[in-house]
Short mmCIF file of C-alpha atoms and ligand atoms in Angstrom, two decimals:
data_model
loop_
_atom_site.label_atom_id
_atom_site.label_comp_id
_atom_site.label_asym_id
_atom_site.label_seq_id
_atom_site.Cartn_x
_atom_site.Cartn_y
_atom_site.Cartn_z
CA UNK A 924 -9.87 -2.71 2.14
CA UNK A 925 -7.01 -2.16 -0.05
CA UNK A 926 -7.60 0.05 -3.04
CA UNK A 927 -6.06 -0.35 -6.67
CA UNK A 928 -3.59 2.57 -7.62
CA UNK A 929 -3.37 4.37 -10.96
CA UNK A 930 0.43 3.18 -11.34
CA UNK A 931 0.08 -0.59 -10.33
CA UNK A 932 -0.44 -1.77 -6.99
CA UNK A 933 1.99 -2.15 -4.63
CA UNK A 934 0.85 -4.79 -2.08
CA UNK A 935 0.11 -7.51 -5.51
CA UNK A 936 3.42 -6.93 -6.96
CA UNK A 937 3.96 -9.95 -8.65
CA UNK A 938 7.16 -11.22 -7.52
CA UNK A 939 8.82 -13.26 -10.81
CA UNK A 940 8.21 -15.65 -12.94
CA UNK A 941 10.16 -18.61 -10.72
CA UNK A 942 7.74 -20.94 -8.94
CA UNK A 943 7.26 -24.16 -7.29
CA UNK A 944 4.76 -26.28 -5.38
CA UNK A 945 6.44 -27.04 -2.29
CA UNK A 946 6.88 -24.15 0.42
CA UNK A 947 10.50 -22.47 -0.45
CA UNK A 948 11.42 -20.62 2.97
CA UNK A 949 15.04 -21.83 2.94
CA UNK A 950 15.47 -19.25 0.42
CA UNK A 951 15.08 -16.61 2.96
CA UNK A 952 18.05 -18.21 5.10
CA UNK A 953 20.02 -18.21 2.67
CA UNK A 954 19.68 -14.27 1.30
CA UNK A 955 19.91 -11.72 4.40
CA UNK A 956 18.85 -8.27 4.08
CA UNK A 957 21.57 -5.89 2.94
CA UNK A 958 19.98 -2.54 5.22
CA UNK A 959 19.73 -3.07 9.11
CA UNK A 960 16.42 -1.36 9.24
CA UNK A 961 13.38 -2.96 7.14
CA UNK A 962 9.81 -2.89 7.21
CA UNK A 963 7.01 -5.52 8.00
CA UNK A 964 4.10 -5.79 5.88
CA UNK A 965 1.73 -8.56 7.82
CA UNK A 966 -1.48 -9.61 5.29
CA UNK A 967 -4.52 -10.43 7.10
CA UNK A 968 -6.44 -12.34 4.08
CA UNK A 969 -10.36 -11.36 5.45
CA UNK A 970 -13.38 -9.49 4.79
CA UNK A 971 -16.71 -9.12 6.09
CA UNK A 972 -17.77 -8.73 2.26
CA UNK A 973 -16.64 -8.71 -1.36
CA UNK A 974 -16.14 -4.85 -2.55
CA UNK A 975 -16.85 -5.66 -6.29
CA UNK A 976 -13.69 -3.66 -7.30
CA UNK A 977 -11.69 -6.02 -5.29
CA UNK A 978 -8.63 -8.06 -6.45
CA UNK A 979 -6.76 -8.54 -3.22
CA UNK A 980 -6.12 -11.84 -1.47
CA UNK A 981 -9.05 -12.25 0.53
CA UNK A 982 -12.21 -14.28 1.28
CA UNK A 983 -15.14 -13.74 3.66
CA UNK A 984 -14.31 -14.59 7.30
CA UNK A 985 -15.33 -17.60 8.45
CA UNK A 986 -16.00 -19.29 11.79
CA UNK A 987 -12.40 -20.74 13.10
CA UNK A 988 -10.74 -19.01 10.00
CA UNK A 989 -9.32 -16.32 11.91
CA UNK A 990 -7.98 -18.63 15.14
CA UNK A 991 -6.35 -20.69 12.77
CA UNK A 992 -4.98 -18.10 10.60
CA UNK A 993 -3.13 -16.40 13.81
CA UNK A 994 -1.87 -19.95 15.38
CA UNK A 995 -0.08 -20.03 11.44
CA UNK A 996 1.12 -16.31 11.62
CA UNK A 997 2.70 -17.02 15.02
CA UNK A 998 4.57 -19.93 14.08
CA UNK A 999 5.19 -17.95 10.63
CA UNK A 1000 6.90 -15.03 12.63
CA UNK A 1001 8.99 -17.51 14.83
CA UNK A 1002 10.45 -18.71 11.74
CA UNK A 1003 11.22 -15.50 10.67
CA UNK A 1004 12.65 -14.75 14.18
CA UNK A 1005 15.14 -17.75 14.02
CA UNK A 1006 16.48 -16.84 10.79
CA UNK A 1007 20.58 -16.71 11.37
CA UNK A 1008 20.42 -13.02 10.70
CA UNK A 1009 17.07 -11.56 11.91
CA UNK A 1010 19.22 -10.48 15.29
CA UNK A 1011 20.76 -8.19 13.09
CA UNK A 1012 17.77 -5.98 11.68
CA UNK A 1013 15.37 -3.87 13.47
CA UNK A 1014 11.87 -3.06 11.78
CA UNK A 1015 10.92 0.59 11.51
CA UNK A 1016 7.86 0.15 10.20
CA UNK A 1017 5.06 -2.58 10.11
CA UNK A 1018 1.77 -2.39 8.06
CA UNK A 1019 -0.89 -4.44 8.94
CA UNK A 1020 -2.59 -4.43 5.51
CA UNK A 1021 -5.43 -7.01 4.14
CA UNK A 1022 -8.20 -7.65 3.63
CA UNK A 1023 -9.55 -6.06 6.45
CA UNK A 1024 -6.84 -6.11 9.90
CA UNK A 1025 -9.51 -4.11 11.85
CA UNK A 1026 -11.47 -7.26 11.83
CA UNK A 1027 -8.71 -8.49 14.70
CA UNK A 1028 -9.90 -7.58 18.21
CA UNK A 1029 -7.65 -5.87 19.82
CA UNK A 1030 -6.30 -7.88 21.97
CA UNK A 1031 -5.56 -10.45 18.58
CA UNK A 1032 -3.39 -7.83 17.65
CA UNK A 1033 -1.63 -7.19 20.71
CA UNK A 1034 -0.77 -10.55 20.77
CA UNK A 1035 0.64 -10.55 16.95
CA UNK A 1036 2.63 -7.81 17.98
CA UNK A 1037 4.73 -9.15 21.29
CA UNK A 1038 4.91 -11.96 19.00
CA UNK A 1039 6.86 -9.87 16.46
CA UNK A 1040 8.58 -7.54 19.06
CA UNK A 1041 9.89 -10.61 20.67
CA UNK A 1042 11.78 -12.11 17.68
CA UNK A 1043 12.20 -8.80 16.67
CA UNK A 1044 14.16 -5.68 17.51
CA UNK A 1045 11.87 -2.05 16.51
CA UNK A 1046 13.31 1.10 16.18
CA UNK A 1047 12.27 3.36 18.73
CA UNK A 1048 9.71 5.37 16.69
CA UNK A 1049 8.84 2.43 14.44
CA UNK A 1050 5.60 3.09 12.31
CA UNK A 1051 3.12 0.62 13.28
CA UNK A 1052 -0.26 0.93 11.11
CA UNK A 1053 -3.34 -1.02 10.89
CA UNK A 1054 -5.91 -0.55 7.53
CA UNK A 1055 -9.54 -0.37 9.39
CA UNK A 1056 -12.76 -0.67 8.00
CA UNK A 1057 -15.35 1.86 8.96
CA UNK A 1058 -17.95 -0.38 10.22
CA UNK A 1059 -15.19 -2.69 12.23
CA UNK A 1060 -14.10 -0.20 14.64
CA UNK A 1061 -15.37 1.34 17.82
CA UNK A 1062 -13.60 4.01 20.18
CA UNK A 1063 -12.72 1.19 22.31
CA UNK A 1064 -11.08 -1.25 19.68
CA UNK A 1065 -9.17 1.42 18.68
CA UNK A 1066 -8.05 3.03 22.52
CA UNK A 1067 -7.08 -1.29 22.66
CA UNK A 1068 -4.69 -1.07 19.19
CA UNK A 1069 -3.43 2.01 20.06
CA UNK A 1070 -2.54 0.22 23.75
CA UNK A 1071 -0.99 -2.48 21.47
CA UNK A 1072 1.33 0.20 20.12
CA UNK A 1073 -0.07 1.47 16.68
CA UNK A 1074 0.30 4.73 16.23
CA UNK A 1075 -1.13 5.36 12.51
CA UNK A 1076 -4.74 4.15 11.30
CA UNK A 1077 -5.45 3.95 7.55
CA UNK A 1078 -9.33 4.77 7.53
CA UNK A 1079 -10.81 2.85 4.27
CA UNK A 1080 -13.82 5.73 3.33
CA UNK A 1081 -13.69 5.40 -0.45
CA UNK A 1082 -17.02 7.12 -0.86
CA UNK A 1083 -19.14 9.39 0.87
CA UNK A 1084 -21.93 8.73 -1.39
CA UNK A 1085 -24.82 6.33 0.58
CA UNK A 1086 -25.63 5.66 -3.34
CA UNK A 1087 -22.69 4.69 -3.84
CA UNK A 1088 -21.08 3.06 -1.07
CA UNK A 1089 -23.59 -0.02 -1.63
CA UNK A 1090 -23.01 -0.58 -5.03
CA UNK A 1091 -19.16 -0.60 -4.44
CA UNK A 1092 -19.91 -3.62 -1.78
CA UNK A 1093 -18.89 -1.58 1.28
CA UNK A 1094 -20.90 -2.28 4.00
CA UNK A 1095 -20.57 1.75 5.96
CA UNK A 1096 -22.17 4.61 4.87
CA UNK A 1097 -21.29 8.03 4.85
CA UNK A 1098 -21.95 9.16 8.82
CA UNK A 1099 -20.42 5.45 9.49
CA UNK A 1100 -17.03 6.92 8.25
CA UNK A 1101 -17.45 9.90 9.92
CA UNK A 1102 -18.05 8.37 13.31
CA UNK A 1103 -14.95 5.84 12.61
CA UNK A 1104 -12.61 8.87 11.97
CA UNK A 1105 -14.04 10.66 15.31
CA UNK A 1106 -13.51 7.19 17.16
CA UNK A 1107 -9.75 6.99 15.84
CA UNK A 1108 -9.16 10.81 16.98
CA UNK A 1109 -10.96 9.97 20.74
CA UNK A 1110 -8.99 6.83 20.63
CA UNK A 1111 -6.04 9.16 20.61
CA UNK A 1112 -4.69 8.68 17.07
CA UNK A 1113 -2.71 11.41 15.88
CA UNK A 1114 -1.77 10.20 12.83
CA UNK A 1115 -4.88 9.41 10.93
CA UNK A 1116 -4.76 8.25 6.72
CA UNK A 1117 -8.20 8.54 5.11
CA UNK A 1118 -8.37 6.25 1.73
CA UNK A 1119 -10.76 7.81 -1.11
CA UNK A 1120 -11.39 6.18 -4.60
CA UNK A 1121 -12.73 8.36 -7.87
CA UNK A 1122 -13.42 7.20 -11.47
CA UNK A 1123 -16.26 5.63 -9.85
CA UNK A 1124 -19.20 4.45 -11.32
CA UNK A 1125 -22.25 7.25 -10.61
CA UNK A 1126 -19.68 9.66 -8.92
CA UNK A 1127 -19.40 12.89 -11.50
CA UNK A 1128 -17.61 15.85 -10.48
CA UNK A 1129 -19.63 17.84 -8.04
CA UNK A 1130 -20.79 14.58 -6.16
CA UNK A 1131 -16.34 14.37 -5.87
CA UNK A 1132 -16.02 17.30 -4.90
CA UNK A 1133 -17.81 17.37 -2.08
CA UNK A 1134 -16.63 13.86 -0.58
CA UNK A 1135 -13.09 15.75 -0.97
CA UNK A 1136 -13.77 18.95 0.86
CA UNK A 1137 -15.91 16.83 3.51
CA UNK A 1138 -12.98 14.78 4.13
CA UNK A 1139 -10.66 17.33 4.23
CA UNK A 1140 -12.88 19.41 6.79
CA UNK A 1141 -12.23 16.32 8.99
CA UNK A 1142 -8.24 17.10 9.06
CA UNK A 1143 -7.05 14.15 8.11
CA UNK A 1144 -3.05 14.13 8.59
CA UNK A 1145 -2.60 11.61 5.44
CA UNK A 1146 -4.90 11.37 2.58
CA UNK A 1147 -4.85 8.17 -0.34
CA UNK A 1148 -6.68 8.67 -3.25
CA UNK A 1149 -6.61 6.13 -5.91
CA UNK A 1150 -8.28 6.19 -9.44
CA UNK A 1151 -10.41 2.81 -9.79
CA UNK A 1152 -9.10 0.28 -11.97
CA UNK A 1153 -10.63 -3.22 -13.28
CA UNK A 1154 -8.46 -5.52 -12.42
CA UNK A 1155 -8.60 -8.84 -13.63
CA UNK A 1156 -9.50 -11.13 -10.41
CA UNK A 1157 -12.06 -8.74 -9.29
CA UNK A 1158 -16.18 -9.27 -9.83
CA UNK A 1159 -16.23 -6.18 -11.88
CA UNK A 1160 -13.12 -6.64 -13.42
CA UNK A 1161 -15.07 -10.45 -14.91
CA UNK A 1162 -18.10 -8.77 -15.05
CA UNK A 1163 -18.04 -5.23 -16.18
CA UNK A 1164 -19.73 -2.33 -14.65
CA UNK A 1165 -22.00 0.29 -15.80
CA UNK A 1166 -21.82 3.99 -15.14
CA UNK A 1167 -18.43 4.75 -14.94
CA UNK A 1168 -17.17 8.46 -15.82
CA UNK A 1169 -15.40 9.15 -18.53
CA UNK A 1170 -11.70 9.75 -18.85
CA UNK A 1171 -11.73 13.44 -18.80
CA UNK A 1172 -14.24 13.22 -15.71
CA UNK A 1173 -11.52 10.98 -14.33
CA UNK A 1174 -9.17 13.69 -15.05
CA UNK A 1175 -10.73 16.47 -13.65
CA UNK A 1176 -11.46 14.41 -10.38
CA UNK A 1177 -7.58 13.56 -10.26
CA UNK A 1178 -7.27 17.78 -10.66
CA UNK A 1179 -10.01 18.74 -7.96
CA UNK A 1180 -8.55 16.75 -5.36
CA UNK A 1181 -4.81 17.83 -6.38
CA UNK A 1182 -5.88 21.54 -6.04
CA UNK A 1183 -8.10 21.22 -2.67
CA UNK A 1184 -5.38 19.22 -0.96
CA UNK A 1185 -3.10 21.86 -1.84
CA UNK A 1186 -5.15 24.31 -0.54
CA UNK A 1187 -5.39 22.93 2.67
CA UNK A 1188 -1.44 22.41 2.81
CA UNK A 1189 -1.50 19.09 2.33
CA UNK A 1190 1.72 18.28 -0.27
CA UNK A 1191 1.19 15.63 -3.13
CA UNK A 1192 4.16 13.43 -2.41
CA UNK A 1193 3.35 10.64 -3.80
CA UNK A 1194 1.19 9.63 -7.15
CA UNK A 1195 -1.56 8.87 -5.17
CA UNK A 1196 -0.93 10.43 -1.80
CA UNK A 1197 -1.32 13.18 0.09
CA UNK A 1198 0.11 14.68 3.64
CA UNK A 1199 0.59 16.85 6.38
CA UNK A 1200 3.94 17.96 6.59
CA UNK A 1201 5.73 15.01 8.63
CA UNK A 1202 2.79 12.56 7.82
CA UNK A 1203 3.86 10.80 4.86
CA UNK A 1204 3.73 7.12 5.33
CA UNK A 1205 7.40 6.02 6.32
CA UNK A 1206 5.87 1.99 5.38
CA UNK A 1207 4.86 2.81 2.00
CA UNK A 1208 7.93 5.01 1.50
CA UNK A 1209 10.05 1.72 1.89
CA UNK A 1210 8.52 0.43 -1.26
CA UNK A 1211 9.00 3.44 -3.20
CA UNK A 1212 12.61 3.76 -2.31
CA UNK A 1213 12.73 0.06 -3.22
CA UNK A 1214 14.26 -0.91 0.04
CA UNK A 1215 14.23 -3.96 1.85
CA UNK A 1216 10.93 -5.31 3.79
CA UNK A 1217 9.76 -8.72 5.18
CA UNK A 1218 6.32 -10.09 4.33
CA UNK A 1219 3.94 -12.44 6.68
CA UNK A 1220 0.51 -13.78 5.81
CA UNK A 1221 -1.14 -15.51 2.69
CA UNK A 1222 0.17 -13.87 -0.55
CA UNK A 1223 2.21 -11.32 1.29
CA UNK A 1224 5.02 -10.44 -0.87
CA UNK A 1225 8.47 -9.21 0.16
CA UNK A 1226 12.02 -7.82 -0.49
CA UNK A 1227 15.47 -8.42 0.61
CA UNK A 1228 18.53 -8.57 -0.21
CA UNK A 1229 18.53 -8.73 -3.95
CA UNK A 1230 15.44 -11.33 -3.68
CA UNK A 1231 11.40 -10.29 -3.92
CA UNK A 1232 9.19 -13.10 -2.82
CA UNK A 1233 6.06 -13.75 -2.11
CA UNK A 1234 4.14 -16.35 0.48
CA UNK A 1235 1.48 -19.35 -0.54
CA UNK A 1236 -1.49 -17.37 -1.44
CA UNK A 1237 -4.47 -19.67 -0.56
CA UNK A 1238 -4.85 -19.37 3.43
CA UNK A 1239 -6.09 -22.64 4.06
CA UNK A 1240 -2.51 -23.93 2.11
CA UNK A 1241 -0.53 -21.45 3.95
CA UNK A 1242 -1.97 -22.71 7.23
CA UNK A 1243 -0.87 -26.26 6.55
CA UNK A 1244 2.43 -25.03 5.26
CA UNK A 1245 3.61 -23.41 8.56
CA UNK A 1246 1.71 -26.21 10.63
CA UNK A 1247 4.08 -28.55 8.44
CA UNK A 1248 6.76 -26.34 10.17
CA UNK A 1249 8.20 -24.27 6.38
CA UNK A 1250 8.12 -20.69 5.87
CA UNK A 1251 5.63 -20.09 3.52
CA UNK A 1252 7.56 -19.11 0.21
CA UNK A 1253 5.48 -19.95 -2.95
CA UNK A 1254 7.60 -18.07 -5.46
CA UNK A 1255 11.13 -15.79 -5.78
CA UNK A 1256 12.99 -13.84 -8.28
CA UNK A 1257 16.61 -12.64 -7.91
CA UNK A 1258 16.29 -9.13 -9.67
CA UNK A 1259 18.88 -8.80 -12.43
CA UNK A 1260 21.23 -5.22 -12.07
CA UNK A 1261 19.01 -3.82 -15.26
CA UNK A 1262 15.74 -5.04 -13.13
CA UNK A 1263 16.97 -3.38 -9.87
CA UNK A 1264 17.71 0.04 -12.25
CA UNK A 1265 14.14 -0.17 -13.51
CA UNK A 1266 12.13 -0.38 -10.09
CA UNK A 1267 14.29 2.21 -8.48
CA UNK A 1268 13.56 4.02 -11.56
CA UNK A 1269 9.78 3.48 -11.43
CA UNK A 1270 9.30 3.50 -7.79
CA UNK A 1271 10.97 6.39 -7.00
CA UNK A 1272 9.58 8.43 -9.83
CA UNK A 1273 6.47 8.04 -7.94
CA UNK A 1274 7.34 10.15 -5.21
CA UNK A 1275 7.33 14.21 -5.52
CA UNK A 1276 11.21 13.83 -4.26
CA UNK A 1277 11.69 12.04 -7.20
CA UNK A 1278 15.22 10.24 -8.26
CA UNK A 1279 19.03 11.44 -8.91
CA UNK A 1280 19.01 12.32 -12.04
CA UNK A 1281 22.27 10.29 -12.82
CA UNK A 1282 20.48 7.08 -12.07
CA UNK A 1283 17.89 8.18 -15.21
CA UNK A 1284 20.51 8.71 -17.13
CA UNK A 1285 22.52 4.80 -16.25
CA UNK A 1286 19.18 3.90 -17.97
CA UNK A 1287 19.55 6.06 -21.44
CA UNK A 1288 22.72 5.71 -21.49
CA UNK A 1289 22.87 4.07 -25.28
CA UNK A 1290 19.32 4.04 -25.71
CA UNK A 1291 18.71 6.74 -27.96
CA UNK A 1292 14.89 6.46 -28.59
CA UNK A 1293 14.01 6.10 -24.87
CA UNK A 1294 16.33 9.22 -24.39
CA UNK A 1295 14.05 11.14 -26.86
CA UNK A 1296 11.02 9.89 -25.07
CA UNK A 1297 12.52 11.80 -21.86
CA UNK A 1298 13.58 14.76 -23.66
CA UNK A 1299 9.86 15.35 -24.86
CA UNK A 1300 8.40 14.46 -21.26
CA UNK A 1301 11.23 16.92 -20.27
CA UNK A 1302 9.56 19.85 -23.13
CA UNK A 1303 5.93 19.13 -22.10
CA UNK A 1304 6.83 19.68 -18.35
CA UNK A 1305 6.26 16.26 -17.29
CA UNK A 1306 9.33 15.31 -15.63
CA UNK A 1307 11.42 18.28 -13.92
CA UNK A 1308 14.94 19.14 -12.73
CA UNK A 1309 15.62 20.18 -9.55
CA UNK A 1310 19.46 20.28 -8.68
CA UNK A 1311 20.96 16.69 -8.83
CA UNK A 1312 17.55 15.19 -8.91
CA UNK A 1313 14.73 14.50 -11.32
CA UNK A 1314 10.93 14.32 -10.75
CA UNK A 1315 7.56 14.04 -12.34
CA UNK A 1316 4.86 17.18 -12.29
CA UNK A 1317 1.60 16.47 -11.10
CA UNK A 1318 0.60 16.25 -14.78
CA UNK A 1319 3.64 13.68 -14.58
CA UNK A 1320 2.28 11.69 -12.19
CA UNK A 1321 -1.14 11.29 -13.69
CA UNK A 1322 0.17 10.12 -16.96
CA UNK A 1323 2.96 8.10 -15.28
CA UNK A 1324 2.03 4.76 -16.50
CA UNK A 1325 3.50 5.44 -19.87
CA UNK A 1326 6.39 6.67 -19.01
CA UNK A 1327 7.26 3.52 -16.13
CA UNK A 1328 6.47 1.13 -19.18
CA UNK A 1329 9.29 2.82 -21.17
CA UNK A 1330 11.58 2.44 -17.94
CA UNK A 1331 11.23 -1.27 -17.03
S1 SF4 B 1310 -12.72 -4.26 2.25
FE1 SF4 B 1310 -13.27 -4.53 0.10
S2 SF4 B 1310 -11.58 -3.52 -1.04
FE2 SF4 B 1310 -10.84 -3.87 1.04
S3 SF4 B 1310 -9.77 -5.85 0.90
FE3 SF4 B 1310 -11.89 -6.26 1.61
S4 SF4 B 1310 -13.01 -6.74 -0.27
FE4 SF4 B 1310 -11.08 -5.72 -0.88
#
């Protein structure tokens, strides 16, 4: 159920350029986080069905697919576990992202998690958040994770069109979502993400409109909205589809949903995000402080050290890797100084916080023409200063994408 963002995606990251055939995990002994405290993004690589917008690692579950799937994540986390330094780190978050997680039963994912909490250290609030799919949930599923120990839900809703919904390939409709968010809240989830998409195809402005102010009359504590994008590996992406919006519809959607969030308090923290105050998400603000986190599961990628990486991304290959007895490691890239500068540049310019301002300016240093491409985002109100720091306007964010290509 994960959703393409305006700014690049964050879970398909590639990782580098460096590749191989044969499973790389030694890699991972041999760089150990610099932080004590990472995160744990865990990539369960299954659907029900195919949305058509789709480019994430996944493939329609089938029968034994999801036993054998967990037997490899559990030997994949005791590798993990018996790395020389993972005594040293505690997680503080861990995302259980996909794909669709809410397909595990409850007690599948209370089982993952001892797994993890008994190779691994948490902090004492650690974030622990599954995605769910409307239609995969029930009061009782959720009352199990929450059990478990999650204590966020990320609510994939996308549309509350029953026109739409179909044609995107999602198998809920509108009251479906509805009754899923008032399962997570009886469940006792008090800290409840909703995920929305726009630029949609048959969705104009009114029919936006009132998803948003339905959604937010629900009282959602976080709120992900992210502008549709053909990407490459998806049906759509091959295909084409018809009906989309234009740009300036696009826009305006981007604007309705900026202004009704803020009048419901929510802040616009992130490009694409929205929260109560105290209800950002603390996993995804690991990536966009472009700190250190592990990845587990088929194509999961990670970070640490100075090293991003990423696992065998065909499940039935990353099965037989671990049952072989290797971490999974397909690929790896040691980021270059100038690399590092440009993600921490581009990740944290995605956040309303935004960056210090002298790390922009280790980038222009010497670089005349990029510096006059920041002056004028400067002029135009793009990109603001605030004491030491420096951070894009909500007209920043939605043009962001030219700006991050200047950065990199
Ligand atoms: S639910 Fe749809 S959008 Fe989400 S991962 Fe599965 S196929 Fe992709």
């Amino acid at each position: 159920m994960s959703t393409p963002s305006p700014a690049g995606g964050l879970r398909q990251m590639r990782p580098g350029s460096v590749s191989a055939d044969n499973p790389q995990g030694s890699v991972l002994a041999d760089n150990a986080p610099e932080a004590r405290e990472l995160g744990l993004y865990v990539h369960v690589p299954f659907c029900a069905k195919r949305c058509g917008y789709c480019s994430f690692n996944t493939a329609p579950l089938e029968d034994g697919a999801m036993v054998r799937y967990l037997e490899a994540l559990r030997r994949e986390i005791d590798l993990l576990g018996a790395l020389a330094w993972a005594p040293r780190v505690r997680l503080s978050t861990i995302f259980l992202g996909g794909g669709t997680p809410s397909l595990l039963t409850a007690d599948e994912l209370a089982a993952m998690l001892d797994r993890i909490r008994s190779h691994f250290e948490l902090v004492a609030d650690a974030e622990i958040t599954v995605e769910c799919n409307p239609e995969s949930v029930t009061r009782d599923k959720l009352a199990g994770y929450r059990t478990a120990g999650v204590n966020r839900l990320s609510l994939g809703v996308q549309s509350l069109d029953d026109s739409i919904l179909p044609r995107l390939g999602r198998l809920h409709d509108a009251r479906g979502a509805r009754a899923a968010f008032e399962a997570a809240r009886e469940a006792g989830c008090d800290n409840l993400s909703v995920d929305l998409m726009y630029g949609l195809p048959g969705l104009d402005l009114d029919g936006w409109t009132r998803a948003v102010e339905a959604v937010l009359d629900w009282q959602p504590d976080h709120l992900s909205a992210y502008g549709l994008t053909l990407d490459a590996g998806s049906l759509w992406g091959a295909a084409g589809i018809e009906g989309l919006p234009t740009e300036d519809t696009q826009v305006d959607q981007y604007w309705r949903l900026a202004r009704a969030a803020a009048a419901r308090g929510l802040e616009h923290y992130e490009i694409s995000n929205y929260a109560r105050r105290g209800f950002r998400s603390r996993h995804n603000q690991i990536y966009w402080h472009a700190a250190e986190y592990l990845a587990a599961g088929p194509g999961a990628c990670g970070f640490v050290g100075r090293m991003r990486y990423a696992n065998v991304k065909a499940t039935p290959r990353y099965c037989e890797t671990l049952a072989g007895g290797d971490l999974p490691v397909a690929s790896f890239e040691h980021l270059s100084e100038r690399q590092r500068l440009g993600e921490r540049l581009i990740l944290g310019l995605r956040v309303s916080d935004g960056i210090p301002a002298a790390l922009l300016e280790t980038r222009l240093d010497g670089d005349s023409r990029l510096r006059g491409f920041v002056d004028e985002w400067r002029a135009r109100t793009l990109l603001v200063d605030t004491g030491d720091r420096v951070r894009l306007t909500e007209a920043g964010f939605l043009l962001s994408d030219a700006l991050f290509v200047e950065l990199l």
